[in-house]
mmCIF file with all atom_site columns, C-alpha atoms in Angstrom:
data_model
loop_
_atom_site.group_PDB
_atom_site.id
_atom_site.type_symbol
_atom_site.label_atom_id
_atom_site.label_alt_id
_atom_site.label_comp_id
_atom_site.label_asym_id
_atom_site.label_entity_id
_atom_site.label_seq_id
_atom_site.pdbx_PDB_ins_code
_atom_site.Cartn_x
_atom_site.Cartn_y
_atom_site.Cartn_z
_atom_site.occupancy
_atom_site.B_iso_or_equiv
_atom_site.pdbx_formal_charge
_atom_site.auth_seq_id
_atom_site.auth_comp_id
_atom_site.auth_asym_id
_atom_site.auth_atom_id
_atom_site.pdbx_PDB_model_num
ATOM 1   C CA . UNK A 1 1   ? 135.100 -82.118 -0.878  1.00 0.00 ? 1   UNK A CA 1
ATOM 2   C CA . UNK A 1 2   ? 131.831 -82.496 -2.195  1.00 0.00 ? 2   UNK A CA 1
ATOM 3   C CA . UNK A 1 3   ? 130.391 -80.914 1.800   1.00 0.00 ? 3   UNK A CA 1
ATOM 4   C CA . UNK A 1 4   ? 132.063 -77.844 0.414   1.00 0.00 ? 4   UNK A CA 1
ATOM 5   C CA . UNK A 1 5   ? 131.457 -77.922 -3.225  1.00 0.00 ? 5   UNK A CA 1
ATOM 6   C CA . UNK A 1 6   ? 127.426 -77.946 -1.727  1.00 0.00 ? 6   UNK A CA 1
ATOM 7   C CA . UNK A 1 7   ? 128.144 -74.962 0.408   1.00 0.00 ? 7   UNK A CA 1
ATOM 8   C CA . UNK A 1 8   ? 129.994 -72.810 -2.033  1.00 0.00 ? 8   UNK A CA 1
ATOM 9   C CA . UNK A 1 9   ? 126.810 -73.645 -4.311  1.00 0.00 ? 9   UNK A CA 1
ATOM 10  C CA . UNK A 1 10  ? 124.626 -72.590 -1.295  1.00 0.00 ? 10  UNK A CA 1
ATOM 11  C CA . UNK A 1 11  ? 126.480 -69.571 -0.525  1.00 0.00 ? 11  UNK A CA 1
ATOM 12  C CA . UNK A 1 12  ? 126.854 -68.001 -4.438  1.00 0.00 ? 12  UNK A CA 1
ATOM 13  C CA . UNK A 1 13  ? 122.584 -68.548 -4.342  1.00 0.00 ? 13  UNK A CA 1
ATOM 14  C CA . UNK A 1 14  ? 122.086 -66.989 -1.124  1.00 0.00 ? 14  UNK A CA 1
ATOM 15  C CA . UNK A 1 15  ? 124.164 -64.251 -2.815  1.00 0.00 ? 15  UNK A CA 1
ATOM 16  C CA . UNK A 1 16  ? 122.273 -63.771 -6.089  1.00 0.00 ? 16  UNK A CA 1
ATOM 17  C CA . UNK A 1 17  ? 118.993 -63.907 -4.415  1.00 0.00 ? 17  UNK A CA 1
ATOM 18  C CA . UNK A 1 18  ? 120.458 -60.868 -1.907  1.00 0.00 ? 18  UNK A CA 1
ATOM 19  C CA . UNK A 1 19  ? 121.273 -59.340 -4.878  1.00 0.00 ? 19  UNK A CA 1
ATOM 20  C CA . UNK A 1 20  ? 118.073 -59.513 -6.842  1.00 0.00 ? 20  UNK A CA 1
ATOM 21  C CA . UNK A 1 21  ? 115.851 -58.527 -3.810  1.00 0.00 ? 21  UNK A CA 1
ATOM 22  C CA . UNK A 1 22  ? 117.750 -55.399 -3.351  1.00 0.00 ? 22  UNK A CA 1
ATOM 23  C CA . UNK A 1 23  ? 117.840 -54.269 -6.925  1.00 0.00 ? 23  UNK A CA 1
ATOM 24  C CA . UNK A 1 24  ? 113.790 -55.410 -7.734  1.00 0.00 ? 24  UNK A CA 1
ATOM 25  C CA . UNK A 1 25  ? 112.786 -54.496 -4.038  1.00 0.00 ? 25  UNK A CA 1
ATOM 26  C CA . UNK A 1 26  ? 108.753 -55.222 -3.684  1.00 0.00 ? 26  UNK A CA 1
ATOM 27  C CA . UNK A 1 27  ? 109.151 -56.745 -7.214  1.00 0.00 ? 27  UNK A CA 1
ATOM 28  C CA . UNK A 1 28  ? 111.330 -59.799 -6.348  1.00 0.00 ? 28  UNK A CA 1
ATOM 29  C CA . UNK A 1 29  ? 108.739 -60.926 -3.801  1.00 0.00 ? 29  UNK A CA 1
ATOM 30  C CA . UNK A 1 30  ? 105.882 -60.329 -6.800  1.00 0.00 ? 30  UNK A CA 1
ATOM 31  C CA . UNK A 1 31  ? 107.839 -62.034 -9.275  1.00 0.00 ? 31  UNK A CA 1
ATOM 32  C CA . UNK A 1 32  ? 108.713 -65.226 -7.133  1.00 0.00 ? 32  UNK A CA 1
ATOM 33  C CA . UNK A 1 33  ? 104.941 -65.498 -5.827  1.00 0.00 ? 33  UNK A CA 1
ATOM 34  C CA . UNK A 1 34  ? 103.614 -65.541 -9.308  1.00 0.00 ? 34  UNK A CA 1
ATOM 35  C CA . UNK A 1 35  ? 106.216 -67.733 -10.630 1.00 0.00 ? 35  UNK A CA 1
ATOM 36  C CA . UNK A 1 36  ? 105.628 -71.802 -10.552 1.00 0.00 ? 36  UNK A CA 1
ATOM 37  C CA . UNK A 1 37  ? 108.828 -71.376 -8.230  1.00 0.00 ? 37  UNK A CA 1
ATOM 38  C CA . UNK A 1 38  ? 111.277 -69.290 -6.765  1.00 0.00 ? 38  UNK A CA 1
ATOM 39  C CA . UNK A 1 39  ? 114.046 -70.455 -9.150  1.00 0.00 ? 39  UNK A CA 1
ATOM 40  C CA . UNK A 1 40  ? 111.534 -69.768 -11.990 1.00 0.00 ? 40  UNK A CA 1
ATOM 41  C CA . UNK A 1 41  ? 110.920 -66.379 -10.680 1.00 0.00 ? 41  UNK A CA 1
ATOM 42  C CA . UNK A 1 42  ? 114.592 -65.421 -9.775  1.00 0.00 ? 42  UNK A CA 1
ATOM 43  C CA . UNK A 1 43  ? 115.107 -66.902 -13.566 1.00 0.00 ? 43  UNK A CA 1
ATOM 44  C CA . UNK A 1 44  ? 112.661 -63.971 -14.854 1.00 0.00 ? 44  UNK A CA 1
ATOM 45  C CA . UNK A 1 45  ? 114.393 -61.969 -12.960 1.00 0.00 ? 45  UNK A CA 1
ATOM 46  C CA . UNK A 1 46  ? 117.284 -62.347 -14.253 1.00 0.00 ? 46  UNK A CA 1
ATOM 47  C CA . UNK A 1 47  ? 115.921 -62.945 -17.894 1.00 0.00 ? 47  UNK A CA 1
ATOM 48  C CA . UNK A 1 48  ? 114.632 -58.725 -17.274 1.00 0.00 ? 48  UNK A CA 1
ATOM 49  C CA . UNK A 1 49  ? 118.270 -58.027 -15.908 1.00 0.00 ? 49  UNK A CA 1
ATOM 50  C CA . UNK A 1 50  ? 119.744 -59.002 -18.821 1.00 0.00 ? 50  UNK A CA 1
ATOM 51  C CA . UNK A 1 51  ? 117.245 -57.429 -21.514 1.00 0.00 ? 51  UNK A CA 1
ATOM 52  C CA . UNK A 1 52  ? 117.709 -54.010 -19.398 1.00 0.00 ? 52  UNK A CA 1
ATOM 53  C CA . UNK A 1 53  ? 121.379 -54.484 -19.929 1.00 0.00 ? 53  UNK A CA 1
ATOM 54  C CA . UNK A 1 54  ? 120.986 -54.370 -23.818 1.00 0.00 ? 54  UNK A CA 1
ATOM 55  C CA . UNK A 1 55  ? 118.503 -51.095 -23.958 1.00 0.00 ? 55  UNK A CA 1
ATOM 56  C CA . UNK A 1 56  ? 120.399 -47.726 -24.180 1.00 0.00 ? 56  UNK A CA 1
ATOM 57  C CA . UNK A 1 57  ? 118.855 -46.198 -21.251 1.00 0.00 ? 57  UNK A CA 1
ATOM 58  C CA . UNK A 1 58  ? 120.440 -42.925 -21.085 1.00 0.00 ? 58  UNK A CA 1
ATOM 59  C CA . UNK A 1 59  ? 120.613 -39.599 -19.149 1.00 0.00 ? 59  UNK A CA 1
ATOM 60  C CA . UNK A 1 60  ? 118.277 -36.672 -19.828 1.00 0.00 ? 60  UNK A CA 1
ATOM 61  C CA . UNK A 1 61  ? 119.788 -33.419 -20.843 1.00 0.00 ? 61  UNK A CA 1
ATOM 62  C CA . UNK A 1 62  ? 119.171 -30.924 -18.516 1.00 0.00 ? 62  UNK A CA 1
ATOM 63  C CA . UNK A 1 63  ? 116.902 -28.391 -20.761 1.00 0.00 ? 63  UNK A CA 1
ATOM 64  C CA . UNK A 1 64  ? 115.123 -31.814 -21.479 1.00 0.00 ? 64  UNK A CA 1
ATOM 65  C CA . UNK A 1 65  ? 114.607 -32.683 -17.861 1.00 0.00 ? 65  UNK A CA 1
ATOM 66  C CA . UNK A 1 66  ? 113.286 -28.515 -17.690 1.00 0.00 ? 66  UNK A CA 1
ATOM 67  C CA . UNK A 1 67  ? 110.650 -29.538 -20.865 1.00 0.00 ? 67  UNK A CA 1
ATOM 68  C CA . UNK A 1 68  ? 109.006 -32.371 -19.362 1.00 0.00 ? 68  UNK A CA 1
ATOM 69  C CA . UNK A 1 69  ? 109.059 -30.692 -15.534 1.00 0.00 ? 69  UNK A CA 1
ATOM 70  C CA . UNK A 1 70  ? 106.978 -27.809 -17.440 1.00 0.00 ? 70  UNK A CA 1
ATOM 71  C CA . UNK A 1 71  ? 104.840 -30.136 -19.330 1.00 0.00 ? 71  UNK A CA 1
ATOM 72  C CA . UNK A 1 72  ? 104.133 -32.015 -15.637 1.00 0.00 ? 72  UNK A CA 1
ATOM 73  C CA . UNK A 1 73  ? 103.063 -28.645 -14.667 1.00 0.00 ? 73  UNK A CA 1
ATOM 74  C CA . UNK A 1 74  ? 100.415 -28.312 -16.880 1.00 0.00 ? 74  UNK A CA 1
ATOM 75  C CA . UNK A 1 75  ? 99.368  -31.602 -16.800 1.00 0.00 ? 75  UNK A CA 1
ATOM 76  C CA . UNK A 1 76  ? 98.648  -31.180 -13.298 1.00 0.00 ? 76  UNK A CA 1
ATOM 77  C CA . UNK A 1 77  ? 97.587  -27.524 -13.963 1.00 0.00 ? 77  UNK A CA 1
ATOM 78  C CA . UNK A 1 78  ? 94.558  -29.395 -16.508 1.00 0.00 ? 78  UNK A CA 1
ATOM 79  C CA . UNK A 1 79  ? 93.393  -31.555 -13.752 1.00 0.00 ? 79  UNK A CA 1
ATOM 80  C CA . UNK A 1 80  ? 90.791  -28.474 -11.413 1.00 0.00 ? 80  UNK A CA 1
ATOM 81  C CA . UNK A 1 81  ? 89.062  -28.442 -14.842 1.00 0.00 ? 81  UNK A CA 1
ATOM 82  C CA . UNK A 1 82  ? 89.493  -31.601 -16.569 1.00 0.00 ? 82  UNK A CA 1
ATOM 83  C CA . UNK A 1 83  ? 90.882  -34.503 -14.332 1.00 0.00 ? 83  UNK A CA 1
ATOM 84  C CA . UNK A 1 84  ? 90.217  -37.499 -16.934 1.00 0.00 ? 84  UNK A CA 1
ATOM 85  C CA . UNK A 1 85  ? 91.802  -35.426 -19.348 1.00 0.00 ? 85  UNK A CA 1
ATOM 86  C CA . UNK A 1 86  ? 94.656  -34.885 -16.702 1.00 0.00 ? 86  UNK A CA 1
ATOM 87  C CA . UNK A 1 87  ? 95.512  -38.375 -16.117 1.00 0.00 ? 87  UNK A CA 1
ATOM 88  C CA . UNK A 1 88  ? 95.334  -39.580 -19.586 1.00 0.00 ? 88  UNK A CA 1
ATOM 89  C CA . UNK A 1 89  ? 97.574  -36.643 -20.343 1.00 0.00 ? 89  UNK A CA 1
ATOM 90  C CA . UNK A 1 90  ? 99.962  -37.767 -17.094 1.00 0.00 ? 90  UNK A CA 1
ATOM 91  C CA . UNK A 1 91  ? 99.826  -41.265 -18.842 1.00 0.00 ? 91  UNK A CA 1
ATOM 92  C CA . UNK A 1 92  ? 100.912 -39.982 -21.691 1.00 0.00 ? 92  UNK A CA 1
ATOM 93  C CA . UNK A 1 93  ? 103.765 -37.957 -20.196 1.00 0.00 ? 93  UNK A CA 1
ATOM 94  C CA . UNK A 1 94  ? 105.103 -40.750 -18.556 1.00 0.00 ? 94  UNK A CA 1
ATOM 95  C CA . UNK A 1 95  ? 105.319 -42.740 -21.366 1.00 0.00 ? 95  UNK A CA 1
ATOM 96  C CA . UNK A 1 96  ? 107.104 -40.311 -23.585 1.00 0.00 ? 96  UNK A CA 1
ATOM 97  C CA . UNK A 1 97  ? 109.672 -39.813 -20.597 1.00 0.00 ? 97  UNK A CA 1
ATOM 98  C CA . UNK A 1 98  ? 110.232 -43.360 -20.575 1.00 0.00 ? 98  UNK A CA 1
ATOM 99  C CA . UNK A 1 99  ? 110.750 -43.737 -24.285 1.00 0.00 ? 99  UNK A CA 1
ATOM 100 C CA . UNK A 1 100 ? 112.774 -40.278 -24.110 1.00 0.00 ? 100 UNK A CA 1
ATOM 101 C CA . UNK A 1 101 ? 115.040 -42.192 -21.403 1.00 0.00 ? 101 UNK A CA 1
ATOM 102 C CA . UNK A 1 102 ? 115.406 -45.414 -23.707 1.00 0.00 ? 102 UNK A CA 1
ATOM 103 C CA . UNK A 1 103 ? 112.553 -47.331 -22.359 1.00 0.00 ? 103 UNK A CA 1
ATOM 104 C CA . UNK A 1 104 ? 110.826 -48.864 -25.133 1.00 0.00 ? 104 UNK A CA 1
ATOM 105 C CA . UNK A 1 105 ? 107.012 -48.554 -25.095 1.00 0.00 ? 105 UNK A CA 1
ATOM 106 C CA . UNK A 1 106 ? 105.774 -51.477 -26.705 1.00 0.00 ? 106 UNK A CA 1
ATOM 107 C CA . UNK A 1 107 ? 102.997 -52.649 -24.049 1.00 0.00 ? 107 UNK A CA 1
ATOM 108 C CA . UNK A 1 108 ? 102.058 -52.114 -20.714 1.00 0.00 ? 108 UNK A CA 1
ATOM 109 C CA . UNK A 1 109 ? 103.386 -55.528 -19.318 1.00 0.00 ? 109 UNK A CA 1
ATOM 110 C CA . UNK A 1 110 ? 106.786 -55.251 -21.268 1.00 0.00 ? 110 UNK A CA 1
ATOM 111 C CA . UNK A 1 111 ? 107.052 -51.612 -19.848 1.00 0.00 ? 111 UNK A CA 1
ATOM 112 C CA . UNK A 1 112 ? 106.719 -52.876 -16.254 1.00 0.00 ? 112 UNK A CA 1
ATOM 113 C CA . UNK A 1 113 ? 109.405 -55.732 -16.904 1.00 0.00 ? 113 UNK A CA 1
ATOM 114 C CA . UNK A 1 114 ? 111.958 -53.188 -18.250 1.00 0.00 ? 114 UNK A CA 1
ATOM 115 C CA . UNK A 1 115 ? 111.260 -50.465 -15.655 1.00 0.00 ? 115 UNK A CA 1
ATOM 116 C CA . UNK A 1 116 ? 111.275 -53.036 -12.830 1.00 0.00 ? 116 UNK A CA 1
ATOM 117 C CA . UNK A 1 117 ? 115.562 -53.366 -12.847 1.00 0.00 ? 117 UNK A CA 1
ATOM 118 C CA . UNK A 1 118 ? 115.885 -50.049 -12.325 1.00 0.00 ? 118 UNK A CA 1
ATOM 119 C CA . UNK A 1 119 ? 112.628 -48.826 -10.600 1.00 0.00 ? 119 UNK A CA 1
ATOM 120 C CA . UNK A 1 120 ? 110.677 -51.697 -8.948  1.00 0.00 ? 120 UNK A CA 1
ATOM 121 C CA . UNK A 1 121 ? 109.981 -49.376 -6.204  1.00 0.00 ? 121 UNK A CA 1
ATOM 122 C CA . UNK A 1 122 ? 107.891 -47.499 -7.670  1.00 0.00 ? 122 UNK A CA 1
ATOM 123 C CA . UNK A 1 123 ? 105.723 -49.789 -9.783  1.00 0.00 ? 123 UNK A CA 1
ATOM 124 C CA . UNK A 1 124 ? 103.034 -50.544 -7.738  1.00 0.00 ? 124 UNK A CA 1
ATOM 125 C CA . UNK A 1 125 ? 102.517 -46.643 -8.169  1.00 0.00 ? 125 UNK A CA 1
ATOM 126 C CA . UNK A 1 126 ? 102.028 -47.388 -12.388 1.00 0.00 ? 126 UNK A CA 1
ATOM 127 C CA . UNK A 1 127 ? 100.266 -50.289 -11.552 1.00 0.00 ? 127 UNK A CA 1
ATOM 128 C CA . UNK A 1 128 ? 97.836  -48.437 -9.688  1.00 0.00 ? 128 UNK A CA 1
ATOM 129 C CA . UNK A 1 129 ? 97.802  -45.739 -11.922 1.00 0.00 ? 129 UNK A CA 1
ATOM 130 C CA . UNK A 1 130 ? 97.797  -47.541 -15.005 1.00 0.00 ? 130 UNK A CA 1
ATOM 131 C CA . UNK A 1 131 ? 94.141  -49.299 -13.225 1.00 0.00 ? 131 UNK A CA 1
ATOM 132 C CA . UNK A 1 132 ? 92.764  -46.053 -12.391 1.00 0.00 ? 132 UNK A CA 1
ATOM 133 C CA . UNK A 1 133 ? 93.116  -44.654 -16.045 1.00 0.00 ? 133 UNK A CA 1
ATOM 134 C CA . UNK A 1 134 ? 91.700  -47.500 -17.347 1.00 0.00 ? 134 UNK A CA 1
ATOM 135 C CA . UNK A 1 135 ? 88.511  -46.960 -15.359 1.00 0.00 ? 135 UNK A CA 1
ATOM 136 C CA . UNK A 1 136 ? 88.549  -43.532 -16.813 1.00 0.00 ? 136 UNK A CA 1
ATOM 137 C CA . UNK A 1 137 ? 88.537  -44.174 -20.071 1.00 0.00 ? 137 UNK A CA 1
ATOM 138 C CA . UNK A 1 138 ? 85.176  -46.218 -19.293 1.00 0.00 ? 138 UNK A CA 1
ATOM 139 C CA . UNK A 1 139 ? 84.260  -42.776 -17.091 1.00 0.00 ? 139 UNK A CA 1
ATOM 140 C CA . UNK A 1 140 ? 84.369  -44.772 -13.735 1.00 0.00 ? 140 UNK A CA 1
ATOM 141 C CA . UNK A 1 141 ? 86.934  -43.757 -11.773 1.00 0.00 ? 141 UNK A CA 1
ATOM 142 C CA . UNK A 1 142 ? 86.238  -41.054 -9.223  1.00 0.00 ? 142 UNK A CA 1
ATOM 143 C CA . UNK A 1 143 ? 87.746  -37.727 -8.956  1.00 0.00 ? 143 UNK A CA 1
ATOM 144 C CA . UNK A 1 144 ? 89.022  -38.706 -5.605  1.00 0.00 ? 144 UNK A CA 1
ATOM 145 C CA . UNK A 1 145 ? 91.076  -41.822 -7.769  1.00 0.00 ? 145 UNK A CA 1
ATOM 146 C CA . UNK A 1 146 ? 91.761  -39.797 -10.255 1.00 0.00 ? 146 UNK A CA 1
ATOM 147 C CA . UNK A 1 147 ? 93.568  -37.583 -8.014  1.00 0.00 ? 147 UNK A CA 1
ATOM 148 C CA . UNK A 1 148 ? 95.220  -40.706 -6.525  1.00 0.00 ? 148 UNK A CA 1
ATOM 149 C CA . UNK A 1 149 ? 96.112  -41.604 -10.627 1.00 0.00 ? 149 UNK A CA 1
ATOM 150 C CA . UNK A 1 150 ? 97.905  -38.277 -10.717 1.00 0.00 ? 150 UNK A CA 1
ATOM 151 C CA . UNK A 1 151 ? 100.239 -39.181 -7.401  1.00 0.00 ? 151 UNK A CA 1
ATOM 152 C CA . UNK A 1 152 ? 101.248 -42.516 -8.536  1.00 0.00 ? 152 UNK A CA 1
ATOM 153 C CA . UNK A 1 153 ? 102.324 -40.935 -12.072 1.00 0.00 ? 153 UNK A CA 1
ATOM 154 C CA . UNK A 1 154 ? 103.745 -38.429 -10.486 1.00 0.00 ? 154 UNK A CA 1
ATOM 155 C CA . UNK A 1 155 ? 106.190 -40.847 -8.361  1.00 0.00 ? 155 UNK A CA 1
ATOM 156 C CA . UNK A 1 156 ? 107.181 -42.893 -11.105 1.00 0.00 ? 156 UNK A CA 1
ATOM 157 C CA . UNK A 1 157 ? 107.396 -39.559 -13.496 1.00 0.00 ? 157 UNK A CA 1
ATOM 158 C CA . UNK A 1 158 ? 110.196 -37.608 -10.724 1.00 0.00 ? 158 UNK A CA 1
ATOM 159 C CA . UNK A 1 159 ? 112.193 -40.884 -10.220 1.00 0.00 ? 159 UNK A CA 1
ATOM 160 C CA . UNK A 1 160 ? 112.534 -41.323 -14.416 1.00 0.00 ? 160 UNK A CA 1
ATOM 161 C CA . UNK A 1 161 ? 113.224 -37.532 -14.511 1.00 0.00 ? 161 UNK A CA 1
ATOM 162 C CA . UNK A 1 162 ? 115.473 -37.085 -11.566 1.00 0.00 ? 162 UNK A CA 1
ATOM 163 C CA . UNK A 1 163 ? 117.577 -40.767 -12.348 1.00 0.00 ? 163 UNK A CA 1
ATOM 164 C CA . UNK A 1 164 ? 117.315 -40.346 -16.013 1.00 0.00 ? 164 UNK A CA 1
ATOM 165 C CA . UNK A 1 165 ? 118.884 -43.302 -16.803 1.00 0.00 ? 165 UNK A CA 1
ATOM 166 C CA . UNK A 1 166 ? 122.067 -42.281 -14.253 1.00 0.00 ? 166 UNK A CA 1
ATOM 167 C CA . UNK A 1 167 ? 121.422 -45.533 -11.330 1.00 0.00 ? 167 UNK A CA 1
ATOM 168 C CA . UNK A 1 168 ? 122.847 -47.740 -14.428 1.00 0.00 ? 168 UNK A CA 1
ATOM 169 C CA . UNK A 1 169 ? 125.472 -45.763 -14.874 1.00 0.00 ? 169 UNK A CA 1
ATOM 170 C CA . UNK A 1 170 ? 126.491 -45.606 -11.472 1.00 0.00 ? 170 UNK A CA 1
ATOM 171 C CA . UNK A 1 171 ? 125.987 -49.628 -10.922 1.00 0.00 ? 171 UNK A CA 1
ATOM 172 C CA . UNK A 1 172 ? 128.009 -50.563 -14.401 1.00 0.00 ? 172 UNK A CA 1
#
């Protein structure tokens, strides 16, 4: 009895581990390492899980989606002439999509955490673009990784406006 209480035990954690790599992706492994232990990090994990659960992340209207795809545009449209000013702006933008989606915006870190149930994937591109802007704002970063600051937003900014909030929808 006790043989197969231990395996049932085994089995349900090999299960929630499956299931929190596939929904963090690259994040799980980046949680876990940074974590005392894996249990600690799988505990974050699931900590973020449920504070995603309780934000109203919602779906964008359609003429909204149309208003920040526009404002994208010229963001990108700014950067030939002004390319600091372009990723600040992009910064910006992403933000206010995020918050527009139900993200709150509090800090940097907490912004990660919440994005990471729902778009782990793609945070290494804000990380990376979140580093490059900050070298910008001391006038360090080169155009070439300002450039790169501008393709990182921009993969984070079409997954928020193309999901908008639907992936946990779809998973509820």
């Amino acid at each position: 009895m006790v043989v197969i209480l231990i395996a049932v035990a085994a089995a349900l954690l090999l299960v929630r581990r499956r299931h929190l790599r596939e929904r963090f992706g690259p994040e799980y492994e980046r949680t876990v390492e940074r974590a005392d232990s894996r249990m600690a990090g799988e505990r974050e994990l699931r900590s973020r899980e449920k504070r995603h659960d309780s934000l109203d992340i919602r779906p964008l209207q359609s003429s909204v989606r149309d208003r920040y795809s526009r404002d994208w545009t010229n963001v990108q449209g700014e950067f030939v002439d002004r390319p600091e000013d372009a990723v600040h702006d992009a910064d910006r933008l992403v933000t206010s999509l995020m918050h527009e989606c139900g993200y709150p915006t509090e800090g940097f870190e907490q912004q990660l955490e919440d994005l990471s149930v729902e778009h782990g994937r793609t945070l290494e591109h804000y990380r990376a673009a979140h580093d490059i802007e900050a070298l910008s704002i001391r006038h360090k970063a080169t155009t070439e990784q300002l450039r790169g600051a501008m393709v990182h937003y921009r993969a984070l900014f079409d997954e928020l406006l193309s999901d908008g909030g639907q992936a946990r929808h779809a998973r509820a």
